[in-house]
Amino acid sequence: MSLTPEEVDKIADLARLELSDEERSAFRYQLSSILDYVGKLSEVDIEGVEPMSHSIPVFNVLREDDLEICNTETRSEIIASFPEKEGDLLKVKAVFE
Amino acid sequence: MDTRTLTSQKISQGLTAGEWSAKEIAQAFLAAAKQGQNSTHAYVDLAEDLALQAADESDTRRAAGRSLSEFDGVPIAIKDNIMVAGCRATAGSNILKNYVAPYDATVVQRLKSKGLVILGKTNLDEFAMGSSTESSCHGPTLNPWNLERVPGGSSGGSAAAVAEGSAPAALGSDTGGSIRQPAALCGTVGIKPTYGRVSRYGLIAMASSLDQIGVLSRSVADVAGLLRIIENRDPKDSTSVDLLEKWQIPAKLTGSVKGLRIGLPKEYFVSGMEAGVERAVRSAVDRFKELGAEIVEVSLPHSDYALAVYYIIMPCEVSANLARFDGVRYGLRVPGETLVDTYRKSRGQGFGQEVRRRIIIGTHALSAGYYDAYYRRAQQVRQLISDDFTRVLADVDCILAPSSPTVAWKLGEMADDPLAMYLQDIYTVSVNVAGLPAINLPCGLVDGLPVGFQLIGRHFDERTILSAAADYEQAEGGFDSFIPSASPKEKK
């Protein structure tokens, strides 16, 4: 199975990923060979098999909805790693146009 | 002192006997690490100041008779996708190149609480995606046995550091073989614990249902002792579990291989393995026979599908996990005209090629119209693979298998063929798919390059594989024959 350039563009758009022209064409073929390989799963009889999402059975792990205060040092480190800021506030592009 | 021959246990004994101080030990390993940076490049960053300070504090505690554990003052290196407060956590990616961890991963916090000294952060494939440590934004790590060859991956920096003697032990992470395969290619011991034994809090996530943190070192006792420190439930990781008493690893590994039933999966010994690798693995089988183990041929009929299952589930989880790197809260931000533009540019320029490739595969497999054919079907086959192991491990105590089909290959050899690189994981991914524990042990050299094999156990039964591994190690007279020469073949 081969991907069309339009399909690759659509996936890149869904993934919010800018691709170069070179990459767009290289990925088409590389992805096709990988998808061909994983396509072998279609031979397996999976009738009645439940999908397995985890290897150990863990269900609904809950905790009290308590507020935990972040220590000052961690807080200032987190703020220090903002790409852009004003004071202690994270600066971002407008979300609504 | 020759750091290459020092295990964590020997260091600990020397500290107790007053043979050396924690500071002297830290200095010796830091010196070896600095030297290594000019050849193997095992580390991303050395944490020299923090390490020397921690070593000083350890010496002070010891002098006051207040050591925190037998490992107080023993150094360790940490893979650079695990957070150490105040150190960069780059995950080998440009998108995190300047990111400094604001807090410790739970495993790091536990190591520190026992007095261990963190030497620095070891190199890896970008976001742990790769089998050769070539895709790091910091440049590749080279194999200490031969500088023209890869150390394996993705924990290639951790494996190279242990092998070259720039750390007695190191933490790694294993999503599809990333501890066991580099351990095999560098001739070290490396354990990937049962999924859920060790907290993943503070590990930069790759594929959350498969990732597990583990230990690489030069002896079985070391990996067992260090695993005992980092394991157990953590409220910050809901998939970590409370360890039942029967799952606990004894302080001293005892037990005998005599009478142990070890399964050899026939599907793993049919083809694809290099002849020299197969000979070395067979010699390990013979050793277990001599020690009184009963070797049984077993069948894991869905083995042939494990890699395909892995290369669907992993990229799907990758595409979801890496959505958080969007240029907004931390990491690289490349400003665009609009918010969406900023996402596209930051991610497009921040992620390297293999990461982009996997995000694209995962996004495609999860997109409308493809979900059932790929992700759901892969999860169903995952169940069948897991059932194979459950059935076999009801009959045998553990499984013996190769860790890698080849010895270390040359740098750049697989750069243009991602599928060829993926096939290197053929013997390791099933263990992650089923969530089982497995340990790599060295078993031979082919053309001067190490070969490893793995013992795979039942869920949470690390005790059996560690005890068998300890017996094997003792029968082999230790793994000192797997120390590379001090001056490996120079880089051309």
Coordinates of C-alpha atoms in Angstrom, one line a residue:
Chain A
M1 CA 0.0 0.0 0.0
S2 CA 1.4 3.4 -1.0
L3 CA 0.5 6.8 0.4
T4 CA -0.4 9.6 -1.9
P5 CA 1.3 13.0 -1.4
E6 CA -2.1 14.4 -0.3
E7 CA -2.4 11.7 2.4
V8 CA 1.0 12.5 3.8
D9 CA 0.0 16.2 3.9
K10 CA -3.2 15.4 5.6
I11 CA -1.5 13.3 8.3
A12 CA 1.2 16.0 8.8
D13 CA -1.6 18.5 9.2
L14 CA -3.3 16.4 11.8
A15 CA 0.0 16.0 13.7
R16 CA 0.7 19.7 13.5
L17 CA 4.0 18.9 12.0
E18 CA 5.8 20.9 9.3
L19 CA 7.6 18.7 6.8
S20 CA 10.1 19.7 4.2
D21 CA 9.4 18.8 0.5
E22 CA 12.3 16.3 0.5
E23 CA 10.9 14.6 3.6
R24 CA 7.4 14.5 2.2
S25 CA 8.5 12.3 -0.7
A26 CA 11.0 10.2 1.4
F27 CA 8.3 9.5 4.0
R28 CA 5.8 8.4 1.3
Y29 CA 8.0 5.4 0.4
Q30 CA 9.4 4.7 3.9
L31 CA 5.9 4.7 5.4
S32 CA 4.6 2.5 2.7
S33 CA 7.2 -0.1 3.3
I34 CA 6.5 0.1 7.1
L35 CA 2.8 -0.1 6.6
D36 CA 3.2 -3.1 4.2
Y37 CA 5.2 -4.8 6.9
V38 CA 2.7 -4.2 9.7
G39 CA 0.0 -5.2 7.3
K40 CA 0.9 -8.9 8.0
L41 CA -1.3 -8.7 11.1
S42 CA -4.3 -9.1 8.7
E43 CA -3.4 -12.8 8.5
V44 CA -4.0 -13.4 12.2
D45 CA -7.3 -14.8 13.3
I46 CA -8.5 -12.4 15.9
E47 CA -12.1 -13.5 16.1
G48 CA -13.4 -13.0 19.7
V49 CA -10.1 -11.7 21.1
E50 CA -10.4 -8.7 23.4
P51 CA -8.0 -5.9 22.7
M52 CA -5.2 -5.6 25.3
S53 CA -4.2 -2.1 26.3
H54 CA -2.0 -2.9 29.2
S55 CA 0.0 -5.9 30.3
I56 CA -1.1 -5.7 33.9
P57 CA -4.6 -5.4 35.1
V58 CA -5.0 -1.9 36.6
F59 CA -8.4 -0.3 36.8
N60 CA -9.6 3.1 37.8
V61 CA -6.8 4.2 40.2
L62 CA -8.4 7.0 42.3
R63 CA -7.1 9.4 44.9
E64 CA -8.6 12.2 47.0
D65 CA -9.0 15.4 45.0
D66 CA -6.7 17.2 47.4
L67 CA -4.7 20.3 46.5
E68 CA -0.9 19.8 46.8
I69 CA 1.2 22.9 46.9
C70 CA 4.1 23.0 44.6
N71 CA 7.3 24.0 46.4
T72 CA 8.7 27.5 45.5
E73 CA 11.9 26.2 43.9
T74 CA 10.0 23.8 41.6
R75 CA 7.5 26.6 40.8
S76 CA 10.3 29.1 39.8
E77 CA 12.1 26.4 37.8
I78 CA 8.9 25.7 35.8
I79 CA 8.3 29.4 35.2
A80 CA 12.0 29.7 34.2
S81 CA 11.4 27.2 31.4
F82 CA 8.6 29.1 29.8
P83 CA 9.6 30.0 26.2
E84 CA 8.2 33.5 26.6
K85 CA 6.8 35.2 29.6
E86 CA 5.6 38.5 31.2
G87 CA 6.4 38.4 34.9
D88 CA 5.3 35.0 36.1
L89 CA 2.8 34.6 33.2
L90 CA 3.3 32.4 30.2
K91 CA 2.9 34.4 27.0
V92 CA 1.2 32.6 24.1
K93 CA -0.3 33.5 20.7
A94 CA -4.0 34.4 20.5
V95 CA -6.1 31.3 20.7
F96 CA -9.2 32.9 19.2
E97 CA -9.0 34.7 15.9
Chain B
M1 CA 42.3 2.8 40.4
D2 CA 40.8 1.0 37.4
T3 CA 37.2 2.1 37.2
R4 CA 36.5 -0.5 34.6
T5 CA 36.7 -3.4 37.1
L6 CA 34.7 -1.7 39.9
T7 CA 31.1 -2.8 40.5
S8 CA 28.8 -0.9 42.8
Q9 CA 29.2 -3.7 45.4
K10 CA 33.0 -3.5 45.3
I11 CA 32.8 0.3 45.6
S12 CA 30.5 -0.1 48.6
Q13 CA 32.8 -2.6 50.2
G14 CA 35.8 -0.3 49.7
L15 CA 33.9 2.6 51.2
T16 CA 33.1 0.5 54.3
A17 CA 36.7 -0.7 54.6
G18 CA 38.0 2.9 54.2
E19 CA 39.9 1.9 51.1
W20 CA 38.6 5.1 49.4
S21 CA 36.2 7.9 50.0
A22 CA 33.1 8.7 48.0
K23 CA 34.8 11.8 46.7
E24 CA 37.8 9.8 45.4
I25 CA 35.4 7.4 43.7
A26 CA 33.4 10.2 42.1
Q27 CA 36.6 11.9 41.0
A28 CA 37.9 8.7 39.4
F29 CA 34.6 8.1 37.5
L30 CA 34.3 11.7 36.4
A31 CA 37.9 11.6 35.1
A32 CA 37.0 8.4 33.1
A33 CA 33.9 10.1 31.8
K34 CA 35.7 13.2 30.7
Q35 CA 38.2 11.0 28.8
G36 CA 35.4 9.0 27.3
Q37 CA 33.8 12.2 26.0
N38 CA 36.6 12.4 23.5
S39 CA 36.0 8.9 22.2
T40 CA 32.7 7.1 23.0
H41 CA 30.7 10.2 23.9
A42 CA 28.6 8.3 26.4
Y43 CA 27.3 11.4 28.3
V44 CA 25.2 14.3 27.3
D45 CA 26.2 16.3 30.4
L46 CA 28.4 15.5 33.4
A47 CA 27.0 16.8 36.6
E48 CA 30.5 17.4 38.1
D49 CA 29.7 20.0 40.8
L50 CA 26.5 18.2 42.0
A51 CA 28.3 14.9 42.0
L52 CA 31.3 16.1 44.1
Q53 CA 29.0 17.9 46.5
A54 CA 26.9 14.7 46.9
A55 CA 30.0 12.7 47.4
D56 CA 31.3 15.1 50.1
E57 CA 28.0 14.8 51.9
S58 CA 28.1 11.1 51.7
D59 CA 31.6 11.0 53.2
T60 CA 30.4 13.3 56.0
R61 CA 27.5 11.0 56.7
R62 CA 29.8 8.0 56.8
A63 CA 32.2 9.6 59.2
A64 CA 29.3 10.3 61.5
G65 CA 28.0 6.7 61.2
R66 CA 24.8 7.9 59.5
S67 CA 25.1 6.3 56.0
L68 CA 21.8 6.0 54.3
S69 CA 22.3 2.6 52.7
E70 CA 25.0 0.1 51.6
F71 CA 25.1 2.2 48.4
D72 CA 25.7 5.5 50.1
G73 CA 28.5 7.2 48.1
V74 CA 28.3 4.9 45.1
P75 CA 28.0 6.7 41.8
I76 CA 25.4 6.1 39.0
A77 CA 24.7 7.6 35.6
I78 CA 21.1 8.5 34.5
K79 CA 19.7 8.3 30.9
D80 CA 18.9 11.7 29.7
N81 CA 15.2 11.0 29.3
I82 CA 14.9 10.8 33.1
M83 CA 14.6 14.0 35.1
V84 CA 17.3 15.0 37.6
A85 CA 16.4 18.4 39.2
G86 CA 18.8 21.2 38.1
C87 CA 20.2 19.1 35.2
R88 CA 19.2 19.4 31.6
A89 CA 16.7 16.7 30.4
T90 CA 17.0 16.8 26.7
A91 CA 15.9 13.3 25.7
G92 CA 18.4 13.8 22.9
S93 CA 16.1 16.2 21.1
N94 CA 16.5 19.7 19.8
I95 CA 13.0 20.5 21.1
L96 CA 14.3 20.0 24.7
K97 CA 17.9 21.1 24.2
N98 CA 17.7 23.9 26.7
Y99 CA 15.2 22.3 29.1
V100 CA 16.3 22.0 32.7
A101 CA 14.4 19.5 34.8
P102 CA 12.5 21.3 37.6
Y103 CA 12.1 18.2 39.8
D104 CA 13.5 14.7 40.3
A105 CA 12.0 11.6 38.7
T106 CA 10.8 9.2 41.4
V107 CA 13.6 6.8 40.6
V108 CA 16.2 9.6 41.0
Q109 CA 14.6 10.8 44.2
R110 CA 14.8 7.2 45.6
L111 CA 18.5 6.8 44.5
K112 CA 19.3 10.1 46.2
S113 CA 17.5 9.1 49.4
K114 CA 19.9 6.1 49.6
G115 CA 22.9 8.3 49.1
L116 CA 23.8 7.4 45.5
V117 CA 25.9 10.0 43.7
I118 CA 24.6 11.1 40.2
L119 CA 27.5 11.5 37.8
G120 CA 25.6 12.8 34.8
K121 CA 23.2 12.2 32.0
T122 CA 23.8 9.6 29.4
N123 CA 23.2 9.8 25.6
L124 CA 20.3 8.2 23.8
D125 CA 18.4 8.0 20.6
E126 CA 16.1 11.0 20.3
F127 CA 13.2 10.4 22.7
A128 CA 14.5 6.9 23.1
M129 CA 13.5 6.1 19.5
G130 CA 16.1 4.0 17.9
S131 CA 18.4 1.0 18.3
S132 CA 21.8 2.6 17.8
T133 CA 22.1 6.0 19.7
E134 CA 22.8 7.7 16.4
S135 CA 19.7 9.9 16.3
S136 CA 20.6 12.0 19.4
C137 CA 20.8 15.8 18.7
H138 CA 24.1 15.7 20.6
G139 CA 25.7 13.3 18.0
P140 CA 26.1 9.6 18.3
T141 CA 27.7 7.5 21.1
L142 CA 30.3 5.0 19.9
N143 CA 30.8 1.5 21.1
P144 CA 33.8 1.2 23.6
W145 CA 34.7 -2.1 22.0
N146 CA 35.2 -0.6 18.6
L147 CA 34.7 3.1 17.9
E148 CA 33.5 2.5 14.3
R149 CA 30.5 0.7 15.7
V150 CA 27.2 1.7 17.4
P151 CA 26.7 0.8 21.1
G152 CA 23.1 -0.2 20.4
G153 CA 20.2 1.8 21.7
S154 CA 18.3 3.6 22.8
S155 CA 20.2 3.4 26.1
G156 CA 23.5 3.4 24.3
G157 CA 25.1 6.0 26.5
S158 CA 24.2 4.1 29.6
A159 CA 25.6 0.9 28.2
A160 CA 28.8 2.5 26.8
A161 CA 29.4 4.3 30.2
V162 CA 29.2 1.0 32.1
A163 CA 31.3 -0.8 29.6
E164 CA 34.1 1.8 29.4
G165 CA 34.1 2.3 33.2
S166 CA 32.8 5.9 33.3
A167 CA 30.0 4.7 35.6
P168 CA 29.7 1.5 37.6
A169 CA 25.9 1.4 36.8
A170 CA 23.4 3.4 35.0
L171 CA 19.6 3.8 34.7
G172 CA 18.1 3.2 31.3
S173 CA 14.6 2.8 29.9
D174 CA 13.3 0.0 27.8
T175 CA 10.3 0.3 25.5
G176 CA 11.2 -2.4 22.9
G177 CA 14.6 -3.5 24.0
S178 CA 16.4 -0.2 24.8
I179 CA 18.1 -1.6 27.9
R180 CA 18.8 -5.2 26.8
Q181 CA 20.0 -4.7 23.3
P182 CA 22.7 -2.0 24.1
A183 CA 23.6 -4.1 27.1
A184 CA 24.2 -7.0 24.7
L185 CA 26.1 -5.0 22.2
C186 CA 28.4 -3.5 24.9
G187 CA 28.8 -6.6 27.0
T188 CA 27.0 -5.5 30.2
V189 CA 24.2 -6.8 32.4
G190 CA 20.9 -5.0 32.0
I191 CA 17.4 -5.6 33.4
K192 CA 14.1 -4.5 32.1
P193 CA 11.7 -5.0 35.0
T194 CA 8.1 -6.1 34.8
Y195 CA 5.8 -3.3 33.6
G196 CA 4.5 -1.7 36.8
R197 CA 7.4 -2.6 39.1
V198 CA 9.1 0.8 38.7
S199 CA 7.5 4.2 38.6
R200 CA 7.7 6.1 35.4
Y201 CA 7.1 9.5 37.0
G202 CA 9.7 11.8 35.6
L203 CA 10.6 9.6 32.7
I204 CA 9.9 11.5 29.4
A205 CA 7.2 9.2 28.0
M206 CA 7.6 7.4 24.7
A207 CA 5.0 4.6 24.6
S208 CA 3.3 4.6 28.0
S209 CA 2.0 1.0 27.9
L210 CA 5.4 -0.4 27.1
D211 CA 8.0 2.0 28.8
Q212 CA 9.8 0.8 31.9
I213 CA 12.9 2.1 33.7
G214 CA 15.7 -0.4 34.5
V215 CA 19.3 -0.8 35.4
L216 CA 22.5 -1.5 33.5
S217 CA 25.7 -2.6 35.3
R218 CA 28.5 -5.0 35.4
S219 CA 27.1 -7.6 37.8
V220 CA 23.9 -9.3 38.6
A221 CA 24.1 -8.4 42.3
D222 CA 24.4 -4.7 41.3
V223 CA 21.3 -4.6 39.1
A224 CA 19.3 -6.5 41.7
G225 CA 20.4 -4.2 44.5
L226 CA 19.7 -1.0 42.5
L227 CA 16.4 -2.3 41.3
R228 CA 15.4 -2.9 45.0
I229 CA 16.0 0.8 45.6
I230 CA 14.0 2.2 42.6
E231 CA 11.1 -0.3 42.6
N232 CA 7.7 -0.2 44.2
R233 CA 4.5 1.7 44.0
D234 CA 4.5 5.5 43.6
P235 CA 1.3 7.5 44.0
K236 CA 2.5 9.7 41.1
D237 CA 2.4 6.8 38.6
S238 CA -1.0 5.0 38.6
T239 CA 0.4 2.0 36.7
S240 CA 3.1 1.3 39.4
V241 CA 1.9 -1.4 41.8
D242 CA 2.3 -2.4 45.4
L243 CA 4.7 -5.3 45.4
L244 CA 3.4 -8.4 47.1
E245 CA 5.8 -10.3 49.3
K246 CA 6.3 -13.1 46.8
W247 CA 7.4 -10.5 44.2
Q248 CA 10.1 -9.1 46.3
I249 CA 13.8 -9.5 45.4
P250 CA 15.8 -11.0 48.2
A251 CA 18.7 -9.0 49.5
K252 CA 21.0 -11.9 48.7
L253 CA 20.2 -13.9 45.6
T254 CA 20.1 -17.6 46.4
G255 CA 18.6 -20.6 44.8
S256 CA 20.0 -22.9 42.3
V257 CA 19.7 -23.5 38.6
K258 CA 19.5 -27.2 39.4
G259 CA 16.1 -28.4 38.3
L260 CA 15.1 -25.1 36.9
R261 CA 13.0 -25.6 33.7
I262 CA 14.2 -23.2 31.0
G263 CA 12.3 -22.8 27.7
L264 CA 14.0 -22.2 24.4
P265 CA 11.4 -20.8 22.0
K266 CA 11.9 -22.6 18.7
E267 CA 10.7 -19.6 16.7
Y268 CA 13.7 -17.6 18.0
F269 CA 16.2 -20.1 16.8
V270 CA 15.1 -20.7 13.2
S271 CA 16.8 -18.0 11.1
G272 CA 17.9 -14.4 11.0
M273 CA 20.5 -14.7 13.7
E274 CA 24.2 -14.4 12.8
A275 CA 26.0 -17.7 13.1
G276 CA 28.4 -16.4 15.7
V277 CA 25.6 -15.0 17.8
E278 CA 23.8 -18.3 17.7
R279 CA 26.9 -20.2 18.8
A280 CA 27.5 -17.9 21.7
V281 CA 23.8 -18.1 22.9
R282 CA 23.9 -21.9 22.5
S283 CA 27.0 -22.0 24.7
A284 CA 25.1 -20.2 27.4
V285 CA 22.4 -22.9 27.0
D286 CA 25.0 -25.6 27.5
R287 CA 26.3 -23.8 30.6
F288 CA 22.8 -23.9 32.1
K289 CA 22.6 -27.6 31.2
E290 CA 25.8 -28.2 33.1
L291 CA 24.4 -26.4 36.1
G292 CA 21.6 -28.8 36.1
A293 CA 18.8 -26.9 34.4
E294 CA 16.3 -28.8 32.3
I295 CA 16.2 -27.3 28.8
V296 CA 12.8 -27.6 27.1
E297 CA 11.9 -26.5 23.6
V298 CA 8.8 -24.3 23.7
S299 CA 6.7 -22.6 21.1
L300 CA 5.5 -18.9 21.0
P301 CA 3.5 -19.2 17.8
H302 CA 2.7 -15.5 17.4
S303 CA 6.3 -14.4 17.7
D304 CA 6.4 -13.6 14.0
Y305 CA 3.8 -10.8 14.6
A306 CA 5.3 -9.2 17.7
L307 CA 7.4 -6.7 15.7
A308 CA 4.4 -5.6 13.6
V309 CA 2.3 -5.2 16.8
Y310 CA 5.0 -3.2 18.4
Y311 CA 5.5 -0.9 15.3
I312 CA 1.8 0.0 15.5
I313 CA 1.2 0.3 19.2
M314 CA 4.4 2.2 19.9
P315 CA 4.0 5.0 17.2
C316 CA 0.4 5.4 18.1
E317 CA 1.3 6.0 21.8
V318 CA 4.2 8.2 20.6
S319 CA 2.0 10.4 18.5
A320 CA -0.3 11.0 21.5
N321 CA 2.6 11.4 24.1
L322 CA 4.6 13.8 22.0
A323 CA 1.6 16.1 21.4
R324 CA 2.6 17.9 24.5
F325 CA 5.7 19.3 22.8
D326 CA 3.9 22.2 21.1
G327 CA 6.2 25.2 21.7
V328 CA 3.8 26.5 24.3
R329 CA 4.8 25.8 27.9
Y330 CA 8.4 24.6 27.7
G331 CA 11.0 23.5 25.1
L332 CA 11.7 25.1 21.8
R333 CA 9.3 27.7 20.4
V334 CA 9.6 28.8 16.8
P335 CA 7.1 31.7 16.5
G336 CA 4.7 31.5 13.5
E337 CA 2.0 33.8 12.3
T338 CA -0.7 32.0 14.2
L339 CA -0.9 29.6 17.1
V340 CA -1.2 26.6 14.7
D341 CA 1.7 27.9 12.7
T342 CA 3.7 28.0 15.9
Y343 CA 2.8 24.4 16.7
R344 CA 3.8 23.3 13.2
K345 CA 7.1 25.2 13.1
S346 CA 8.2 24.3 16.7
R347 CA 7.5 20.6 16.1
G348 CA 8.8 20.6 12.6
Q349 CA 12.1 22.1 13.6
G350 CA 12.3 20.7 17.1
F351 CA 11.9 17.0 16.3
G352 CA 14.4 14.9 14.3
Q353 CA 13.6 12.7 11.4
E354 CA 13.0 9.4 13.2
V355 CA 10.6 11.1 15.7
R356 CA 8.7 12.8 12.9
R357 CA 8.5 9.5 11.1
R358 CA 7.0 7.8 14.1
I359 CA 4.5 10.6 14.8
I360 CA 3.3 10.4 11.2
I361 CA 2.9 6.6 11.4
G362 CA 1.0 6.8 14.7
T363 CA -1.2 9.7 13.5
H364 CA -2.0 7.8 10.4
A365 CA -2.8 4.5 12.2
L366 CA -5.1 6.3 14.7
S367 CA -6.8 8.5 12.1
A368 CA -10.5 8.0 11.2
G369 CA -11.1 4.9 9.1
Y370 CA -7.8 3.2 10.0
Y371 CA -8.2 2.8 13.8
D372 CA -9.8 -0.7 13.6
A373 CA -7.4 -2.0 10.9
Y374 CA -4.3 -0.9 12.8
Y375 CA -4.5 0.0 16.4
R376 CA -7.4 -2.2 17.5
R377 CA -6.1 -5.2 15.5
A378 CA -2.6 -4.7 17.0
Q379 CA -4.1 -4.7 20.5
Q380 CA -5.9 -8.0 19.8
V381 CA -2.8 -9.6 18.5
R382 CA -1.0 -8.2 21.5
Q383 CA -3.3 -10.3 23.6
L384 CA -2.5 -13.4 21.6
I385 CA 1.3 -12.8 22.1
S386 CA 0.8 -12.3 25.8
D387 CA -1.3 -15.5 26.0
D388 CA 1.6 -17.4 24.3
F389 CA 3.9 -16.4 27.1
T390 CA 1.4 -17.1 29.8
R391 CA 0.9 -20.6 28.5
V392 CA 4.6 -21.3 28.1
L393 CA 5.5 -19.8 31.5
A394 CA 3.0 -22.1 33.2
D395 CA 5.2 -25.0 32.0
V396 CA 8.7 -23.6 32.4
D397 CA 10.2 -21.3 35.0
C398 CA 11.8 -18.9 32.5
I399 CA 12.7 -18.5 28.8
L400 CA 16.2 -18.1 27.3
A401 CA 16.5 -16.2 24.1
P402 CA 19.0 -14.1 22.1
S403 CA 18.9 -10.3 22.8
S404 CA 20.0 -9.2 19.4
P405 CA 20.2 -11.0 16.0
T406 CA 23.7 -9.4 15.4
V407 CA 26.7 -7.9 17.1
A408 CA 27.2 -4.1 17.0
W409 CA 27.1 -2.8 13.4
K410 CA 28.9 0.1 11.8
L411 CA 27.7 3.6 12.3
G412 CA 25.5 4.8 9.5
E413 CA 24.9 1.3 8.1
M414 CA 21.1 1.5 8.5
A415 CA 20.6 5.2 8.2
D416 CA 18.5 5.1 5.1
D417 CA 16.5 2.0 5.9
P418 CA 14.3 2.5 9.0
L419 CA 12.7 -1.0 8.5
A420 CA 16.1 -2.7 8.7
M421 CA 16.8 -0.9 12.0
Y422 CA 13.4 -1.9 13.3
L423 CA 14.1 -5.6 12.6
Q424 CA 17.0 -5.4 15.1
D425 CA 14.4 -5.4 17.8
I426 CA 13.0 -8.7 16.8
Y427 CA 13.9 -10.6 20.0
T428 CA 13.2 -7.9 22.5
V429 CA 9.9 -6.3 21.7
S430 CA 7.7 -9.3 22.7
V431 CA 8.8 -8.9 26.3
N432 CA 7.5 -5.3 26.4
V433 CA 4.3 -6.2 24.5
A434 CA 3.6 -8.8 27.2
G435 CA 5.0 -6.6 30.1
L436 CA 7.4 -9.3 31.3
P437 CA 10.7 -8.9 33.1
A438 CA 13.9 -9.8 31.2
I439 CA 17.7 -9.6 31.9
N440 CA 20.5 -9.4 29.4
L441 CA 23.8 -11.3 30.3
P442 CA 26.9 -11.3 28.2
C443 CA 27.8 -14.8 26.8
G444 CA 30.6 -14.5 24.2
L445 CA 32.6 -12.4 21.8
V446 CA 32.4 -12.6 18.0
D447 CA 35.3 -10.8 16.2
G448 CA 36.0 -8.9 19.4
L449 CA 32.4 -7.7 19.8
P450 CA 30.1 -8.9 22.7
V451 CA 27.0 -11.1 22.3
G452 CA 24.2 -11.2 24.9
F453 CA 21.3 -13.4 25.7
Q454 CA 18.2 -12.7 27.8
L455 CA 16.3 -14.6 30.5
I456 CA 12.6 -13.8 30.4
G457 CA 10.5 -14.4 33.5
R458 CA 6.9 -14.4 34.7
H459 CA 5.2 -11.2 35.6
F460 CA 6.9 -9.8 38.8
D461 CA 9.0 -12.9 39.1
E462 CA 12.3 -11.1 38.8
R463 CA 13.6 -13.3 41.6
T464 CA 13.8 -16.4 39.4
I465 CA 15.6 -14.7 36.5
L466 CA 18.0 -12.8 38.8
S467 CA 18.8 -16.0 40.8
A468 CA 19.4 -18.0 37.6
A469 CA 21.5 -15.1 36.3
A470 CA 23.6 -14.9 39.5
D471 CA 24.3 -18.7 39.2
Y472 CA 25.3 -18.3 35.6
E473 CA 27.6 -15.4 36.4
Q474 CA 29.2 -17.3 39.2
A475 CA 29.8 -20.4 37.0
E476 CA 31.4 -18.1 34.4
G477 CA 33.7 -16.6 37.0
G478 CA 32.1 -13.2 36.7
F479 CA 31.9 -11.0 33.6
D480 CA 35.4 -9.5 33.8
S481 CA 36.2 -10.9 30.4
F482 CA 33.7 -8.4 29.1
I483 CA 35.8 -5.3 29.8
P484 CA 36.8 -3.6 26.6
S485 CA 40.5 -2.7 26.3
A486 CA 41.4 0.7 27.6
S487 CA 42.2 2.0 24.1
P488 CA 39.6 0.8 21.7
K489 CA 40.2 1.0 17.9
E490 CA 40.4 4.7 17.1
K491 CA 37.8 6.6 15.2
K492 CA 38.7 7.0 11.6

